[in-house]
């Protein structure tokens, strides 16, 4: 902090309070203060920085012809400004330390993706040699999932790549769940031949399929079925993920619908699981525009449908 006093008026600002200069020896260590060249106006005393300070030295000189209240206000305002500068400097320093710590932790956790790919390929080959087709298929699908997920490409992809990603994802679940899960693909050859021409955001279909498995299929004992269809209309591409799971209770479906249409903020969702739908919906709208996005329908106890409407961006 800068300490200021006016010559001949014996006024000193110490910790933003105006006190008599006679109290200076009792309140301030003179060895830590440096008196600058005197002027007819104000003198400025600079307090030396502690060894643990940021290293910045505030070095200022003020002039004024005012007295009493005006002088006190000037001194207090000036010291407040310097204190604020010091506070902001410390904040920036803390943020820089936090960033360096985060970068270091990320570096510690980083694994070369090629190491993972090669390991999974080795597992697949060993599984095939040991006549274990299920493990071989899981290793192959997981490797392709990782390649897609860890890819450093842009945030958009072709609809074909997005569908293939879901195929690998469901292949792993089919091995894990066995006869309790069946996945049906309803895509005509004509539509399939054009999937590579449609552009879409990454990771918009797989989270919806994951919701069907986690919140629908896995909660009932009988065989679960997920049907994934793609329809190409004049103005849009429509994907439907339908399951025969436990469905969505009406009151819960009403809240989900309000979140998707924007009449309810996502932070006001009284249960877990709606944030993922909201995020995918917002990314679709940001990519294609407001008319497109996600809608949900359900019959409680019988299953649910997630309808994804995409623009025909090529």
PDB file of C-alpha atoms in Angstrom:
ATOM      1  CA  UNK A   1       0.000   0.000   0.000  1.00  0.00           C
ATOM      2  CA  UNK A   2       1.188   3.595  -0.711  1.00  0.00           C
ATOM      3  CA  UNK A   3       1.363   5.925   2.297  1.00  0.00           C
ATOM      4  CA  UNK A   4       0.992   9.666   1.687  1.00  0.00           C
ATOM      5  CA  UNK A   5       1.310  12.723   3.854  1.00  0.00           C
ATOM      6  CA  UNK A   6       1.243  16.469   3.162  1.00  0.00           C
ATOM      7  CA  UNK A   7       4.177  18.603   4.135  1.00  0.00           C
ATOM      8  CA  UNK A   8       3.531  21.067   6.940  1.00  0.00           C
ATOM      9  CA  UNK A   9       0.059  19.635   7.670  1.00  0.00           C
ATOM     10  CA  UNK A  10       1.325  16.427   9.280  1.00  0.00           C
ATOM     11  CA  UNK A  11      -1.301  14.139   7.734  1.00  0.00           C
ATOM     12  CA  UNK A  12      -0.527  10.501   7.042  1.00  0.00           C
ATOM     13  CA  UNK A  13      -2.650   7.784   5.390  1.00  0.00           C
ATOM     14  CA  UNK A  14      -2.013   4.468   7.072  1.00  0.00           C
ATOM     15  CA  UNK A  15      -4.187   1.468   6.171  1.00  0.00           C
ATOM     16  CA  UNK A  16      -6.661   3.901   4.584  1.00  0.00           C
ATOM     17  CA  UNK A  17      -7.092   5.893   7.843  1.00  0.00           C
ATOM     18  CA  UNK A  18      -5.903   9.507   8.226  1.00  0.00           C
ATOM     19  CA  UNK A  19      -3.798   9.870  11.381  1.00  0.00           C
ATOM     20  CA  UNK A  20      -1.380  12.352  12.889  1.00  0.00           C
ATOM     21  CA  UNK A  21       2.153  12.092  11.532  1.00  0.00           C
ATOM     22  CA  UNK A  22       3.479  12.029  15.093  1.00  0.00           C
ATOM     23  CA  UNK A  23       2.151   8.483  15.343  1.00  0.00           C
ATOM     24  CA  UNK A  24       4.361   7.362  12.457  1.00  0.00           C
ATOM     25  CA  UNK A  25       7.207   5.943  14.601  1.00  0.00           C
ATOM     26  CA  UNK A  26       4.794   3.878  16.654  1.00  0.00           C
ATOM     27  CA  UNK A  27       2.785   2.459  13.793  1.00  0.00           C
ATOM     28  CA  UNK A  28       5.134   2.061  10.841  1.00  0.00           C
ATOM     29  CA  UNK A  29       8.575   0.511  10.571  1.00  0.00           C
ATOM     30  CA  UNK A  30      10.598   3.405   9.170  1.00  0.00           C
ATOM     31  CA  UNK A  31      13.171   1.037   7.701  1.00  0.00           C
ATOM     32  CA  UNK A  32      10.513  -0.342   5.377  1.00  0.00           C
ATOM     33  CA  UNK A  33       9.562   3.109   4.087  1.00  0.00           C
ATOM     34  CA  UNK A  34      11.415   5.206   1.559  1.00  0.00           C
ATOM     35  CA  UNK A  35      10.886   8.974   1.442  1.00  0.00           C
ATOM     36  CA  UNK A  36      10.989  10.401  -2.085  1.00  0.00           C
ATOM     37  CA  UNK A  37      12.131  13.809  -3.239  1.00  0.00           C
ATOM     38  CA  UNK A  38      10.104  16.448  -1.363  1.00  0.00           C
ATOM     39  CA  UNK A  39       7.844  18.797  -3.293  1.00  0.00           C
ATOM     40  CA  UNK A  40       5.672  21.700  -2.258  1.00  0.00           C
ATOM     41  CA  UNK A  41       2.611  19.483  -2.620  1.00  0.00           C
ATOM     42  CA  UNK A  42       2.446  15.879  -1.359  1.00  0.00           C
ATOM     43  CA  UNK A  43       5.271  13.519  -0.496  1.00  0.00           C
ATOM     44  CA  UNK A  44       4.886   9.851  -1.268  1.00  0.00           C
ATOM     45  CA  UNK A  45       6.301   7.106   0.954  1.00  0.00           C
ATOM     46  CA  UNK A  46       6.684   3.744  -0.735  1.00  0.00           C
ATOM     47  CA  UNK A  47       6.450   0.704   1.455  1.00  0.00           C
ATOM     48  CA  UNK A  48       8.966  -1.936   0.395  1.00  0.00           C
ATOM     49  CA  UNK A  49       7.503  -5.191  -0.838  1.00  0.00           C
ATOM     50  CA  UNK A  50       7.743  -8.269   1.339  1.00  0.00           C
ATOM     51  CA  UNK A  51       9.894 -11.102   0.106  1.00  0.00           C
ATOM     52  CA  UNK A  52       6.757 -13.164  -0.563  1.00  0.00           C
ATOM     53  CA  UNK A  53       5.061 -10.503  -2.680  1.00  0.00           C
ATOM     54  CA  UNK A  54       4.393 -10.745  -6.382  1.00  0.00           C
ATOM     55  CA  UNK A  55       7.402  -8.606  -7.209  1.00  0.00           C
ATOM     56  CA  UNK A  56       5.445  -5.623  -8.507  1.00  0.00           C
ATOM     57  CA  UNK A  57       6.350  -2.273  -6.919  1.00  0.00           C
ATOM     58  CA  UNK A  58       3.750   0.470  -6.957  1.00  0.00           C
ATOM     59  CA  UNK A  59       5.678   3.740  -7.331  1.00  0.00           C
ATOM     60  CA  UNK A  60       3.514   6.851  -7.546  1.00  0.00           C
ATOM     61  CA  UNK A  61       3.663  10.584  -6.713  1.00  0.00           C
ATOM     62  CA  UNK A  62       0.561  12.721  -6.185  1.00  0.00           C
ATOM     63  CA  UNK A  63       0.102  16.493  -6.184  1.00  0.00           C
ATOM     64  CA  UNK A  64      -2.768  18.461  -4.714  1.00  0.00           C
ATOM     65  CA  UNK A  65      -3.607  21.912  -3.478  1.00  0.00           C
ATOM     66  CA  UNK A  66      -6.547  20.767  -1.397  1.00  0.00           C
ATOM     67  CA  UNK A  67      -6.705  20.287   2.349  1.00  0.00           C
ATOM     68  CA  UNK A  68      -8.638  18.501   5.091  1.00  0.00           C
ATOM     69  CA  UNK A  69     -11.569  16.415   3.775  1.00  0.00           C
ATOM     70  CA  UNK A  70     -10.488  16.700   0.158  1.00  0.00           C
ATOM     71  CA  UNK A  71      -7.019  15.475   1.035  1.00  0.00           C
ATOM     72  CA  UNK A  72      -8.363  12.600   3.112  1.00  0.00           C
ATOM     73  CA  UNK A  73     -10.712  11.510   0.317  1.00  0.00           C
ATOM     74  CA  UNK A  74      -7.857  11.618  -2.199  1.00  0.00           C
ATOM     75  CA  UNK A  75      -5.606   9.551   0.022  1.00  0.00           C
ATOM     76  CA  UNK A  76      -8.276   6.974   0.763  1.00  0.00           C
ATOM     77  CA  UNK A  77      -9.289   6.644  -2.901  1.00  0.00           C
ATOM     78  CA  UNK A  78      -5.705   6.283  -4.020  1.00  0.00           C
ATOM     79  CA  UNK A  79      -4.931   3.581  -1.489  1.00  0.00           C
ATOM     80  CA  UNK A  80      -8.138   1.749  -2.376  1.00  0.00           C
ATOM     81  CA  UNK A  81      -7.097   1.719  -6.006  1.00  0.00           C
ATOM     82  CA  UNK A  82      -3.672   0.314  -5.188  1.00  0.00           C
ATOM     83  CA  UNK A  83      -5.206  -2.317  -2.929  1.00  0.00           C
ATOM     84  CA  UNK A  84      -7.549  -3.347  -5.742  1.00  0.00           C
ATOM     85  CA  UNK A  85      -4.633  -3.627  -8.178  1.00  0.00           C
ATOM     86  CA  UNK A  86      -2.804  -5.836  -5.709  1.00  0.00           C
ATOM     87  CA  UNK A  87      -5.926  -7.982  -5.238  1.00  0.00           C
ATOM     88  CA  UNK A  88      -6.339  -8.459  -8.988  1.00  0.00           C
ATOM     89  CA  UNK A  89      -2.654  -9.279  -9.371  1.00  0.00           C
ATOM     90  CA  UNK A  90      -2.933 -11.979  -6.722  1.00  0.00           C
ATOM     91  CA  UNK A  91      -6.066 -13.364  -8.401  1.00  0.00           C
ATOM     92  CA  UNK A  92      -4.331 -13.613 -11.771  1.00  0.00           C
ATOM     93  CA  UNK A  93      -1.387 -15.309 -10.110  1.00  0.00           C
ATOM     94  CA  UNK A  94      -3.662 -17.886  -8.458  1.00  0.00           C
ATOM     95  CA  UNK A  95      -5.450 -18.574 -11.763  1.00  0.00           C
ATOM     96  CA  UNK A  96      -2.110 -19.133 -13.483  1.00  0.00           C
ATOM     97  CA  UNK A  97      -1.081 -21.594 -10.761  1.00  0.00           C
ATOM     98  CA  UNK A  98      -4.390 -23.463 -11.080  1.00  0.00           C
ATOM     99  CA  UNK A  99      -3.973 -23.665 -14.854  1.00  0.00           C
ATOM    100  CA  UNK A 100      -0.458 -25.040 -14.531  1.00  0.00           C
ATOM    101  CA  UNK A 101      -1.690 -27.630 -12.015  1.00  0.00           C
ATOM    102  CA  UNK A 102      -4.526 -28.655 -14.357  1.00  0.00           C
ATOM    103  CA  UNK A 103      -2.119 -28.949 -17.287  1.00  0.00           C
ATOM    104  CA  UNK A 104       0.173 -31.120 -15.189  1.00  0.00           C
ATOM    105  CA  UNK A 105      -2.672 -33.417 -14.107  1.00  0.00           C
ATOM    106  CA  UNK A 106      -3.846 -33.725 -17.703  1.00  0.00           C
ATOM    107  CA  UNK A 107      -0.313 -34.634 -18.761  1.00  0.00           C
ATOM    108  CA  UNK A 108      -0.179 -37.280 -16.027  1.00  0.00           C
ATOM    109  CA  UNK A 109      -3.459 -38.807 -17.202  1.00  0.00           C
ATOM    110  CA  UNK A 110      -2.619 -38.686 -20.885  1.00  0.00           C
ATOM    111  CA  UNK A 111      -2.114 -42.037 -22.580  1.00  0.00           C
ATOM    112  CA  UNK A 112      -0.987 -42.408 -26.153  1.00  0.00           C
ATOM    113  CA  UNK A 113      -4.131 -43.530 -28.051  1.00  0.00           C
ATOM    114  CA  UNK A 114      -2.049 -45.731 -30.326  1.00  0.00           C
ATOM    115  CA  UNK A 115      -0.955 -47.718 -27.266  1.00  0.00           C
ATOM    116  CA  UNK A 116      -4.629 -48.415 -26.492  1.00  0.00           C
ATOM    117  CA  UNK A 117      -5.419 -49.326 -30.101  1.00  0.00           C
ATOM    118  CA  UNK A 118      -2.482 -51.717 -30.329  1.00  0.00           C
ATOM    119  CA  UNK A 119      -3.340 -53.302 -26.972  1.00  0.00           C
ATOM    120  CA  UNK A 120      -6.943 -53.919 -28.000  1.00  0.00           C
ATOM    121  CA  UNK A 121      -5.843 -55.342 -31.347  1.00  0.00           C
ATOM    122  CA  UNK A 122      -3.505 -57.714 -29.509  1.00  0.00           C
ATOM    123  CA  UNK A 123      -6.388 -58.777 -27.262  1.00  0.00           C
ATOM    124  CA  UNK A 124      -8.587 -59.388 -30.301  1.00  0.00           C
ATOM    125  CA  UNK A 125      -5.956 -61.555 -31.992  1.00  0.00           C
ATOM    126  CA  UNK A 126      -5.401 -63.617 -28.830  1.00  0.00           C
ATOM    127  CA  UNK A 127      -9.167 -64.066 -28.447  1.00  0.00           C
ATOM    128  CA  UNK A 128      -9.480 -65.321 -32.009  1.00  0.00           C
ATOM    129  CA  UNK A 129      -6.565 -67.719 -31.503  1.00  0.00           C
ATOM    130  CA  UNK A 130      -8.295 -69.017 -28.367  1.00  0.00           C
ATOM    131  CA  UNK A 131     -11.575 -69.402 -30.262  1.00  0.00           C
ATOM    132  CA  UNK A 132     -13.381 -66.734 -28.211  1.00  0.00           C
ATOM    133  CA  UNK A 133     -15.375 -64.730 -30.780  1.00  0.00           C
ATOM    134  CA  UNK A 134     -17.274 -62.664 -28.190  1.00  0.00           C
ATOM    135  CA  UNK A 135     -14.120 -61.228 -26.630  1.00  0.00           C
ATOM    136  CA  UNK A 136     -12.640 -60.673 -30.093  1.00  0.00           C
ATOM    137  CA  UNK A 137     -15.722 -58.741 -31.180  1.00  0.00           C
ATOM    138  CA  UNK A 138     -15.754 -56.627 -28.018  1.00  0.00           C
ATOM    139  CA  UNK A 139     -12.059 -55.747 -28.392  1.00  0.00           C
ATOM    140  CA  UNK A 140     -12.576 -54.813 -32.044  1.00  0.00           C
ATOM    141  CA  UNK A 141     -15.667 -52.681 -31.318  1.00  0.00           C
ATOM    142  CA  UNK A 142     -14.052 -50.978 -28.328  1.00  0.00           C
ATOM    143  CA  UNK A 143     -10.998 -50.104 -30.421  1.00  0.00           C
ATOM    144  CA  UNK A 144     -13.193 -48.467 -33.061  1.00  0.00           C
ATOM    145  CA  UNK A 145     -15.172 -46.646 -30.370  1.00  0.00           C
ATOM    146  CA  UNK A 146     -11.971 -45.208 -28.951  1.00  0.00           C
ATOM    147  CA  UNK A 147     -10.731 -44.124 -32.366  1.00  0.00           C
ATOM    148  CA  UNK A 148     -13.951 -42.226 -32.951  1.00  0.00           C
ATOM    149  CA  UNK A 149     -14.102 -40.763 -29.438  1.00  0.00           C
ATOM    150  CA  UNK A 150     -10.437 -39.730 -29.234  1.00  0.00           C
ATOM    151  CA  UNK A 151     -10.279 -38.371 -32.753  1.00  0.00           C
ATOM    152  CA  UNK A 152      -9.024 -34.787 -32.850  1.00  0.00           C
ATOM    153  CA  UNK A 153     -11.071 -33.977 -35.940  1.00  0.00           C
ATOM    154  CA  UNK A 154     -13.712 -31.260 -36.047  1.00  0.00           C
ATOM    155  CA  UNK A 155     -16.904 -31.407 -34.006  1.00  0.00           C
ATOM    156  CA  UNK A 156     -18.927 -32.496 -37.028  1.00  0.00           C
ATOM    157  CA  UNK A 157     -18.922 -35.727 -38.988  1.00  0.00           C
ATOM    158  CA  UNK A 158     -20.988 -37.647 -41.525  1.00  0.00           C
ATOM    159  CA  UNK A 159     -24.185 -39.334 -40.448  1.00  0.00           C
ATOM    160  CA  UNK A 160     -22.686 -42.587 -41.708  1.00  0.00           C
ATOM    161  CA  UNK A 161     -19.771 -42.308 -39.240  1.00  0.00           C
ATOM    162  CA  UNK A 162     -22.207 -41.499 -36.431  1.00  0.00           C
ATOM    163  CA  UNK A 163     -24.301 -44.569 -37.266  1.00  0.00           C
ATOM    164  CA  UNK A 164     -21.212 -46.808 -37.431  1.00  0.00           C
ATOM    165  CA  UNK A 165     -20.165 -45.493 -34.015  1.00  0.00           C
ATOM    166  CA  UNK A 166     -23.537 -46.576 -32.618  1.00  0.00           C
ATOM    167  CA  UNK A 167     -23.168 -50.004 -34.265  1.00  0.00           C
ATOM    168  CA  UNK A 168     -19.891 -50.587 -32.402  1.00  0.00           C
ATOM    169  CA  UNK A 169     -21.428 -49.309 -29.168  1.00  0.00           C
ATOM    170  CA  UNK A 170     -24.442 -51.623 -29.385  1.00  0.00           C
ATOM    171  CA  UNK A 171     -22.231 -54.578 -30.402  1.00  0.00           C
ATOM    172  CA  UNK A 172     -20.466 -54.365 -27.030  1.00  0.00           C
ATOM    173  CA  UNK A 173     -23.776 -54.252 -25.157  1.00  0.00           C
ATOM    174  CA  UNK A 174     -25.116 -57.201 -27.127  1.00  0.00           C
ATOM    175  CA  UNK A 175     -22.171 -59.323 -25.998  1.00  0.00           C
ATOM    176  CA  UNK A 176     -22.515 -58.070 -22.436  1.00  0.00           C
ATOM    177  CA  UNK A 177     -26.291 -58.581 -22.182  1.00  0.00           C
ATOM    178  CA  UNK A 178     -26.546 -61.645 -24.410  1.00  0.00           C
ATOM    179  CA  UNK A 179     -30.073 -62.671 -25.361  1.00  0.00           C
ATOM    180  CA  UNK A 180     -31.585 -59.908 -23.225  1.00  0.00           C
ATOM    181  CA  UNK A 181     -30.866 -57.298 -25.917  1.00  0.00           C
ATOM    182  CA  UNK A 182     -31.738 -57.169 -29.587  1.00  0.00           C
ATOM    183  CA  UNK A 183     -30.881 -54.219 -31.824  1.00  0.00           C
ATOM    184  CA  UNK A 184     -32.806 -53.773 -35.067  1.00  0.00           C
ATOM    185  CA  UNK A 185     -31.662 -51.408 -37.806  1.00  0.00           C
ATOM    186  CA  UNK A 186     -34.403 -50.071 -40.064  1.00  0.00           C
ATOM    187  CA  UNK A 187     -32.562 -48.241 -42.838  1.00  0.00           C
ATOM    188  CA  UNK A 188     -33.388 -48.734 -46.492  1.00  0.00           C
ATOM    189  CA  UNK A 189     -30.608 -49.297 -49.004  1.00  0.00           C
ATOM    190  CA  UNK A 190     -31.506 -46.030 -50.716  1.00  0.00           C
ATOM    191  CA  UNK A 191     -31.150 -44.015 -47.479  1.00  0.00           C
ATOM    192  CA  UNK A 192     -28.037 -45.957 -46.443  1.00  0.00           C
ATOM    193  CA  UNK A 193     -26.338 -45.025 -49.709  1.00  0.00           C
ATOM    194  CA  UNK A 194     -26.722 -41.313 -48.862  1.00  0.00           C
ATOM    195  CA  UNK A 195     -25.731 -41.343 -45.183  1.00  0.00           C
ATOM    196  CA  UNK A 196     -22.151 -40.334 -45.981  1.00  0.00           C
ATOM    197  CA  UNK A 197     -23.396 -37.111 -47.639  1.00  0.00           C
ATOM    198  CA  UNK A 198     -25.252 -35.770 -44.590  1.00  0.00           C
ATOM    199  CA  UNK A 199     -23.269 -33.717 -42.073  1.00  0.00           C
ATOM    200  CA  UNK A 200     -24.110 -33.747 -38.376  1.00  0.00           C
ATOM    201  CA  UNK A 201     -22.575 -33.007 -34.953  1.00  0.00           C
ATOM    202  CA  UNK A 202     -20.618 -35.828 -33.351  1.00  0.00           C
ATOM    203  CA  UNK A 203     -22.131 -37.890 -30.512  1.00  0.00           C
ATOM    204  CA  UNK A 204     -25.824 -37.137 -31.036  1.00  0.00           C
ATOM    205  CA  UNK A 205     -27.179 -40.689 -31.565  1.00  0.00           C
ATOM    206  CA  UNK A 206     -25.110 -42.815 -29.174  1.00  0.00           C
ATOM    207  CA  UNK A 207     -26.215 -40.911 -26.013  1.00  0.00           C
ATOM    208  CA  UNK A 208     -29.853 -41.533 -26.967  1.00  0.00           C
ATOM    209  CA  UNK A 209     -29.220 -45.251 -27.448  1.00  0.00           C
ATOM    210  CA  UNK A 210     -27.397 -45.300 -24.118  1.00  0.00           C
ATOM    211  CA  UNK A 211     -30.473 -43.747 -22.461  1.00  0.00           C
ATOM    212  CA  UNK A 212     -32.671 -46.507 -23.933  1.00  0.00           C
ATOM    213  CA  UNK A 213     -30.383 -49.224 -22.575  1.00  0.00           C
ATOM    214  CA  UNK A 214     -29.692 -47.677 -19.182  1.00  0.00           C
ATOM    215  CA  UNK A 215     -33.105 -46.240 -18.306  1.00  0.00           C
ATOM    216  CA  UNK A 216     -35.370 -48.525 -20.329  1.00  0.00           C
ATOM    217  CA  UNK A 217     -34.071 -51.984 -21.257  1.00  0.00           C
ATOM    218  CA  UNK A 218     -31.881 -52.730 -18.237  1.00  0.00           C
ATOM    219  CA  UNK A 219     -34.749 -52.091 -15.795  1.00  0.00           C
ATOM    220  CA  UNK A 220     -37.010 -54.868 -17.028  1.00  0.00           C
ATOM    221  CA  UNK A 221     -36.522 -58.635 -16.971  1.00  0.00           C
ATOM    222  CA  UNK A 222     -37.904 -59.639 -20.344  1.00  0.00           C
ATOM    223  CA  UNK A 223     -35.965 -59.357 -23.587  1.00  0.00           C
ATOM    224  CA  UNK A 224     -35.241 -55.802 -24.626  1.00  0.00           C
ATOM    225  CA  UNK A 225     -35.373 -54.494 -28.161  1.00  0.00           C
ATOM    226  CA  UNK A 226     -34.089 -51.243 -29.603  1.00  0.00           C
ATOM    227  CA  UNK A 227     -35.109 -50.257 -33.120  1.00  0.00           C
ATOM    228  CA  UNK A 228     -33.057 -47.551 -34.832  1.00  0.00           C
ATOM    229  CA  UNK A 229     -34.509 -46.137 -38.026  1.00  0.00           C
ATOM    230  CA  UNK A 230     -33.416 -43.388 -40.411  1.00  0.00           C
ATOM    231  CA  UNK A 231     -35.831 -41.641 -42.747  1.00  0.00           C
ATOM    232  CA  UNK A 232     -34.873 -39.160 -45.461  1.00  0.00           C
ATOM    233  CA  UNK A 233     -37.650 -36.670 -46.182  1.00  0.00           C
ATOM    234  CA  UNK A 234     -37.710 -33.634 -48.435  1.00  0.00           C
ATOM    235  CA  UNK A 235     -36.526 -31.162 -45.812  1.00  0.00           C
ATOM    236  CA  UNK A 236     -34.987 -33.232 -43.028  1.00  0.00           C
ATOM    237  CA  UNK A 237     -33.443 -36.500 -41.892  1.00  0.00           C
ATOM    238  CA  UNK A 238     -35.347 -38.176 -39.059  1.00  0.00           C
ATOM    239  CA  UNK A 239     -33.764 -40.738 -36.737  1.00  0.00           C
ATOM    240  CA  UNK A 240     -35.954 -42.676 -34.334  1.00  0.00           C
ATOM    241  CA  UNK A 241     -34.646 -44.713 -31.396  1.00  0.00           C
ATOM    242  CA  UNK A 242     -37.499 -46.816 -30.023  1.00  0.00           C
ATOM    243  CA  UNK A 243     -37.276 -49.297 -27.150  1.00  0.00           C
ATOM    244  CA  UNK A 244     -39.653 -51.642 -25.342  1.00  0.00           C
ATOM    245  CA  UNK A 245     -38.277 -50.759 -21.921  1.00  0.00           C
ATOM    246  CA  UNK A 246     -40.078 -49.520 -18.823  1.00  0.00           C
ATOM    247  CA  UNK A 247     -41.067 -46.241 -20.461  1.00  0.00           C
ATOM    248  CA  UNK A 248     -41.143 -42.784 -18.895  1.00  0.00           C
ATOM    249  CA  UNK A 249     -43.696 -41.753 -16.228  1.00  0.00           C
ATOM    250  CA  UNK A 250     -46.014 -38.963 -17.486  1.00  0.00           C
ATOM    251  CA  UNK A 251     -44.838 -36.370 -14.952  1.00  0.00           C
ATOM    252  CA  UNK A 252     -41.199 -37.053 -15.825  1.00  0.00           C
ATOM    253  CA  UNK A 253     -41.921 -36.935 -19.564  1.00  0.00           C
ATOM    254  CA  UNK A 254     -43.635 -33.575 -19.098  1.00  0.00           C
ATOM    255  CA  UNK A 255     -40.519 -32.121 -17.458  1.00  0.00           C
ATOM    256  CA  UNK A 256     -38.259 -33.534 -20.206  1.00  0.00           C
ATOM    257  CA  UNK A 257     -40.513 -32.020 -22.874  1.00  0.00           C
ATOM    258  CA  UNK A 258     -40.382 -28.595 -21.186  1.00  0.00           C
ATOM    259  CA  UNK A 259     -36.582 -28.735 -21.037  1.00  0.00           C
ATOM    260  CA  UNK A 260     -36.328 -29.686 -24.718  1.00  0.00           C
ATOM    261  CA  UNK A 261     -38.689 -26.926 -25.868  1.00  0.00           C
ATOM    262  CA  UNK A 262     -36.958 -24.332 -23.714  1.00  0.00           C
ATOM    263  CA  UNK A 263     -39.753 -23.599 -21.233  1.00  0.00           C
ATOM    264  CA  UNK A 264     -37.780 -25.087 -18.315  1.00  0.00           C
ATOM    265  CA  UNK A 265     -34.141 -24.393 -17.495  1.00  0.00           C
ATOM    266  CA  UNK A 266     -31.930 -27.518 -17.284  1.00  0.00           C
ATOM    267  CA  UNK A 267     -30.727 -26.556 -13.799  1.00  0.00           C
ATOM    268  CA  UNK A 268     -34.345 -26.837 -12.607  1.00  0.00           C
ATOM    269  CA  UNK A 269     -34.633 -30.528 -13.545  1.00  0.00           C
ATOM    270  CA  UNK A 270     -35.582 -32.325 -10.291  1.00  0.00           C
ATOM    271  CA  UNK A 271     -33.943 -35.611 -11.355  1.00  0.00           C
ATOM    272  CA  UNK A 272     -30.761 -36.864 -13.003  1.00  0.00           C
ATOM    273  CA  UNK A 273     -30.569 -37.874 -16.650  1.00  0.00           C
ATOM    274  CA  UNK A 274     -32.150 -34.882 -18.385  1.00  0.00           C
ATOM    275  CA  UNK A 275     -28.970 -32.865 -18.864  1.00  0.00           C
ATOM    276  CA  UNK A 276     -27.641 -35.211 -21.568  1.00  0.00           C
ATOM    277  CA  UNK A 277     -30.827 -34.848 -23.624  1.00  0.00           C
ATOM    278  CA  UNK A 278     -30.674 -31.075 -23.215  1.00  0.00           C
ATOM    279  CA  UNK A 279     -27.039 -30.861 -24.325  1.00  0.00           C
ATOM    280  CA  UNK A 280     -27.567 -32.968 -27.453  1.00  0.00           C
ATOM    281  CA  UNK A 281     -30.705 -31.003 -28.293  1.00  0.00           C
ATOM    282  CA  UNK A 282     -28.869 -27.671 -27.967  1.00  0.00           C
ATOM    283  CA  UNK A 283     -25.981 -28.853 -30.143  1.00  0.00           C
ATOM    284  CA  UNK A 284     -28.380 -29.959 -32.868  1.00  0.00           C
ATOM    285  CA  UNK A 285     -30.184 -26.596 -32.771  1.00  0.00           C
ATOM    286  CA  UNK A 286     -26.866 -24.744 -32.875  1.00  0.00           C
ATOM    287  CA  UNK A 287     -25.795 -26.781 -35.910  1.00  0.00           C
ATOM    288  CA  UNK A 288     -28.977 -26.727 -38.015  1.00  0.00           C
ATOM    289  CA  UNK A 289     -31.209 -24.047 -36.496  1.00  0.00           C
ATOM    290  CA  UNK A 290     -34.148 -23.877 -34.123  1.00  0.00           C
ATOM    291  CA  UNK A 291     -36.727 -26.025 -36.004  1.00  0.00           C
ATOM    292  CA  UNK A 292     -34.551 -29.122 -35.553  1.00  0.00           C
ATOM    293  CA  UNK A 293     -33.722 -31.089 -32.419  1.00  0.00           C
ATOM    294  CA  UNK A 294     -35.031 -33.852 -30.158  1.00  0.00           C
ATOM    295  CA  UNK A 295     -38.518 -34.829 -29.016  1.00  0.00           C
ATOM    296  CA  UNK A 296     -39.606 -37.671 -26.731  1.00  0.00           C
ATOM    297  CA  UNK A 297     -42.723 -39.827 -26.563  1.00  0.00           C
ATOM    298  CA  UNK A 298     -43.486 -42.687 -24.211  1.00  0.00           C
ATOM    299  CA  UNK A 299     -46.086 -45.065 -22.860  1.00  0.00           C
ATOM    300  CA  UNK A 300     -45.316 -45.749 -19.233  1.00  0.00           C
ATOM    301  CA  UNK A 301     -44.483 -49.427 -18.763  1.00  0.00           C
ATOM    302  CA  UNK A 302     -44.262 -50.157 -22.482  1.00  0.00           C
ATOM    303  CA  UNK A 303     -41.322 -48.189 -23.882  1.00  0.00           C
ATOM    304  CA  UNK A 304     -40.125 -44.846 -25.205  1.00  0.00           C
ATOM    305  CA  UNK A 305     -39.241 -43.153 -28.479  1.00  0.00           C
ATOM    306  CA  UNK A 306     -36.565 -40.542 -29.072  1.00  0.00           C
ATOM    307  CA  UNK A 307     -37.025 -38.673 -32.354  1.00  0.00           C
ATOM    308  CA  UNK A 308     -34.024 -36.746 -33.710  1.00  0.00           C
ATOM    309  CA  UNK A 309     -34.715 -34.290 -36.535  1.00  0.00           C
ATOM    310  CA  UNK A 310     -31.675 -33.128 -38.485  1.00  0.00           C
ATOM    311  CA  UNK A 311     -31.346 -30.629 -41.293  1.00  0.00           C
ATOM    312  CA  UNK A 312     -30.142 -31.847 -44.673  1.00  0.00           C
ATOM    313  CA  UNK A 313     -26.753 -30.167 -44.495  1.00  0.00           C
ATOM    314  CA  UNK A 314     -24.282 -31.644 -46.947  1.00  0.00           C
TER     315      UNK A 314
END
